[in-house]
PDB file of C-alpha atoms in Angstrom:
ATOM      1  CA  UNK A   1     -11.438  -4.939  -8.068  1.00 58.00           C
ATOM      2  CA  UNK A   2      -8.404  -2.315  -7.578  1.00 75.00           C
ATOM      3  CA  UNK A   3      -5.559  -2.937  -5.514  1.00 84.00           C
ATOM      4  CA  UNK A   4      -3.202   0.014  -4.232  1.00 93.00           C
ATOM      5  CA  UNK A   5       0.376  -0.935  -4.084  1.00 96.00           C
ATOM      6  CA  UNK A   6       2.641   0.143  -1.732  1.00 97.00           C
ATOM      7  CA  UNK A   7       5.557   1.395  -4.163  1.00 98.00           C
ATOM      8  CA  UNK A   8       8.863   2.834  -3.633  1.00 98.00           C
ATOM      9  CA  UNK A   9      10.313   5.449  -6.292  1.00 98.00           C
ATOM     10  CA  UNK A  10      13.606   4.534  -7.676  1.00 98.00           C
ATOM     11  CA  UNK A  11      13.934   7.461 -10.160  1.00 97.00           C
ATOM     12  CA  UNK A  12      11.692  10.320 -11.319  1.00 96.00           C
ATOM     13  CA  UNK A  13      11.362  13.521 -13.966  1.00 94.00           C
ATOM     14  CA  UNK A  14       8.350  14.435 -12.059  1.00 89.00           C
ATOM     15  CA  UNK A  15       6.082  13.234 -14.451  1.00 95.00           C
ATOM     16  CA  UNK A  16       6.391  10.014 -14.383  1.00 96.00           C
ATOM     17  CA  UNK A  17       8.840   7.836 -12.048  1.00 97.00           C
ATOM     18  CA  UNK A  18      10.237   4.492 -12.261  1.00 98.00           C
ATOM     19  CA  UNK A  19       8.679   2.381  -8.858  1.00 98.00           C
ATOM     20  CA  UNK A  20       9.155  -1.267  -7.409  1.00 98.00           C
ATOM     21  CA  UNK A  21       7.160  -3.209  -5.680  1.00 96.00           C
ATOM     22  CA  UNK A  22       7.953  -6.985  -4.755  1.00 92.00           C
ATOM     23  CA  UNK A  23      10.750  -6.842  -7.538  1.00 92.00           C
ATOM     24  CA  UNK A  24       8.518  -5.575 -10.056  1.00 94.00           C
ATOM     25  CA  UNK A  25       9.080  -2.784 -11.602  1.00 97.00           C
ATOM     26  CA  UNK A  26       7.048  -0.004 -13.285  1.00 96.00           C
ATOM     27  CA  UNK A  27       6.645   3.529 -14.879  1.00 97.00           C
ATOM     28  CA  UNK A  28       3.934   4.947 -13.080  1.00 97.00           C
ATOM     29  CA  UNK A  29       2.375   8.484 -13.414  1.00 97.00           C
ATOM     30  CA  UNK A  30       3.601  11.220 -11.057  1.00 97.00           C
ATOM     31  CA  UNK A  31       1.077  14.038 -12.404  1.00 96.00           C
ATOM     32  CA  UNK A  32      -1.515  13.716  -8.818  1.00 96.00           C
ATOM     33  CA  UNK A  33       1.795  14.481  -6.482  1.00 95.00           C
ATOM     34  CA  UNK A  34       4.065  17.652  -6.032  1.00 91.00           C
ATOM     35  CA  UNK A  35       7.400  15.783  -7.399  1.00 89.00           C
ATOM     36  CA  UNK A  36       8.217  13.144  -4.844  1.00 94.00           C
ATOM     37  CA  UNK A  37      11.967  12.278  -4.462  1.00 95.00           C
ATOM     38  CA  UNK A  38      13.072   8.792  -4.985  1.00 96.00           C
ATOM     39  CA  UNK A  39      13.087   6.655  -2.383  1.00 96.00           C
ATOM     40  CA  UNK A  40       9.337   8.170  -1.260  1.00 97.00           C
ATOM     41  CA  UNK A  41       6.753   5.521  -0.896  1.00 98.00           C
ATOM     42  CA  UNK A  42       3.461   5.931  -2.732  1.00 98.00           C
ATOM     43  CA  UNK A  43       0.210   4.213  -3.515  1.00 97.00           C
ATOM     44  CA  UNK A  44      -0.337   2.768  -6.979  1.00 97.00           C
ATOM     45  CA  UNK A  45      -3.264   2.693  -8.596  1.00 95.00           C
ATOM     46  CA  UNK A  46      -3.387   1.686 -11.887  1.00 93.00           C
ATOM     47  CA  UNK A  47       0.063   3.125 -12.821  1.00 94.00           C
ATOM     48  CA  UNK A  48      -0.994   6.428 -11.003  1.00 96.00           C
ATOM     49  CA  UNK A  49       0.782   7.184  -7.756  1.00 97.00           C
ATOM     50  CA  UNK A  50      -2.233   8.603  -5.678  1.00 96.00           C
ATOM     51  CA  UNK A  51      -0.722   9.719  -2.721  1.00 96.00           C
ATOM     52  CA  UNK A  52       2.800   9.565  -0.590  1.00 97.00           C
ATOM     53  CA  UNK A  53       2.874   6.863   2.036  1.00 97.00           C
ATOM     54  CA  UNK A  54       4.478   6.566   5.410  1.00 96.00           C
ATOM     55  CA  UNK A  55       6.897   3.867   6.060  1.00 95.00           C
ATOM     56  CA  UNK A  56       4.321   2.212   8.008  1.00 94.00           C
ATOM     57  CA  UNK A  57       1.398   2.705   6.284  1.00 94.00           C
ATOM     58  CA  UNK A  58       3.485   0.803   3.223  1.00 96.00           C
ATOM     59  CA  UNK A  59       4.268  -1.498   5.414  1.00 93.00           C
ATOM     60  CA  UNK A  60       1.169  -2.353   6.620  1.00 89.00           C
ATOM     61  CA  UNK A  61      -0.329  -2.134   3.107  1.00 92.00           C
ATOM     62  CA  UNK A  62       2.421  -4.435   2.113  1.00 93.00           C
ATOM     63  CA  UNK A  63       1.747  -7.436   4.798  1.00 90.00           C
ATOM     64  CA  UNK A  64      -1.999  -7.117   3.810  1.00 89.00           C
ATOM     65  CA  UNK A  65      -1.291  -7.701   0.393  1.00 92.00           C
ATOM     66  CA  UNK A  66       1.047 -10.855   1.703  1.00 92.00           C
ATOM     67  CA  UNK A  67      -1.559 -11.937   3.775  1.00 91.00           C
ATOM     68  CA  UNK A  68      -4.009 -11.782   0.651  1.00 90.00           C
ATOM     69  CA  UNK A  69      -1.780 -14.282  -1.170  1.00 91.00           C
ATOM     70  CA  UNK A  70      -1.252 -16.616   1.504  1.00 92.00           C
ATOM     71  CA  UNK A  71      -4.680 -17.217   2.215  1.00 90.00           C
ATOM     72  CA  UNK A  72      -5.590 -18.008  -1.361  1.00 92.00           C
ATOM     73  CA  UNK A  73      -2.623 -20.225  -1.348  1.00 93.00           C
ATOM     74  CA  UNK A  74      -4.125 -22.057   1.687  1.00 92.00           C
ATOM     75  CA  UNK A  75      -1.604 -21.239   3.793  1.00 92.00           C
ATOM     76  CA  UNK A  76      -1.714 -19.459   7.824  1.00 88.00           C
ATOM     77  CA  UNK A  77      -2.467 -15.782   7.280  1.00 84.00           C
ATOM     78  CA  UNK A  78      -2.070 -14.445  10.926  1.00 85.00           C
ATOM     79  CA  UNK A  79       1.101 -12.948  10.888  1.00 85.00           C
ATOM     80  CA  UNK A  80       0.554 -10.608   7.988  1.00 84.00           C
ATOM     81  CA  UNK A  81      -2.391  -9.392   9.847  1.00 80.00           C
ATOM     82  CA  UNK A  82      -0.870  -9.374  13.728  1.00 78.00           C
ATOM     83  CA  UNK A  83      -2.523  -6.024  14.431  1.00 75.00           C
ATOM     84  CA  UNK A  84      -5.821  -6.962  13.483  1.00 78.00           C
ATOM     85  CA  UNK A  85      -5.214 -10.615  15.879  1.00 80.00           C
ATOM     86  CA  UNK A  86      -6.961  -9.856  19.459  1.00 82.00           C
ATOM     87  CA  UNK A  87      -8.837  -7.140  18.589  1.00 84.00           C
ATOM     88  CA  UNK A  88     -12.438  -6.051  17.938  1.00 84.00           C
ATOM     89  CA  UNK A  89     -13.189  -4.029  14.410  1.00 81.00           C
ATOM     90  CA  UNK A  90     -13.326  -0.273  15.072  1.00 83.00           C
ATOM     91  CA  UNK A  91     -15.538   1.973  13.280  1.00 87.00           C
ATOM     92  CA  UNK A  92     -14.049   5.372  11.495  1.00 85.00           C
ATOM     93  CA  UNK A  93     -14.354   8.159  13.878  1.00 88.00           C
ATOM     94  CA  UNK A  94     -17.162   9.949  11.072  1.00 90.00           C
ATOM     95  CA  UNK A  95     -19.088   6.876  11.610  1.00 89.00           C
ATOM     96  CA  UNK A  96     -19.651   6.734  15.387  1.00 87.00           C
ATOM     97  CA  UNK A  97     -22.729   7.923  17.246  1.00 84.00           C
ATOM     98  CA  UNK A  98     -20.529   8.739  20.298  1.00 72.00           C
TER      99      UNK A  98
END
């Protein structure tokens, strides 16, 4: 299984672009985006930014990934996940019969 990151940019060439993500750093492949600036969140997958992210939407990404560790460490998961608490699942809007 793949995990996106949530990564920031801290310098690019347009090709490729040095990112960070919990203090790791990496040189990840630019070549699916029109030249981000640094600074620009994006999602990682396997070294290839896929797409530019919102500050939230890294955020959120972020926390999930948090929460991910957490519970396999045992430990309470709920906060990373406090918009999911009190709520019931909602299907994508493509898969509704509404």
């Amino acid at each position: 299984m793949c995990l996106g990151l949530p990564m920031t940019i801290i310098e690019t060439d347009g090709i490729s672009a040095m990112c960070a993500f919990r203090g790791e750093q990496r040189r990840v492949s630019m070549m699916l985006l029109s030249n981000p600036p640094a600074g620009a969140k994006v999602l990682v997958y396997i070294d290839t930014a896929m797409r530019l992210l919102d500050e939230e939407e890294a955020r959120l990404i972020a926390d999930a990934i948090e929460g991910l560790s957490a519970a396999l460490d045992g430990e309470d998961c709920d906060r990373f996940f406090a918009d999911l608490i009190d709520r019931e699942p909602q299907l994508p809007a493509h898969l509704r019969s509404e």
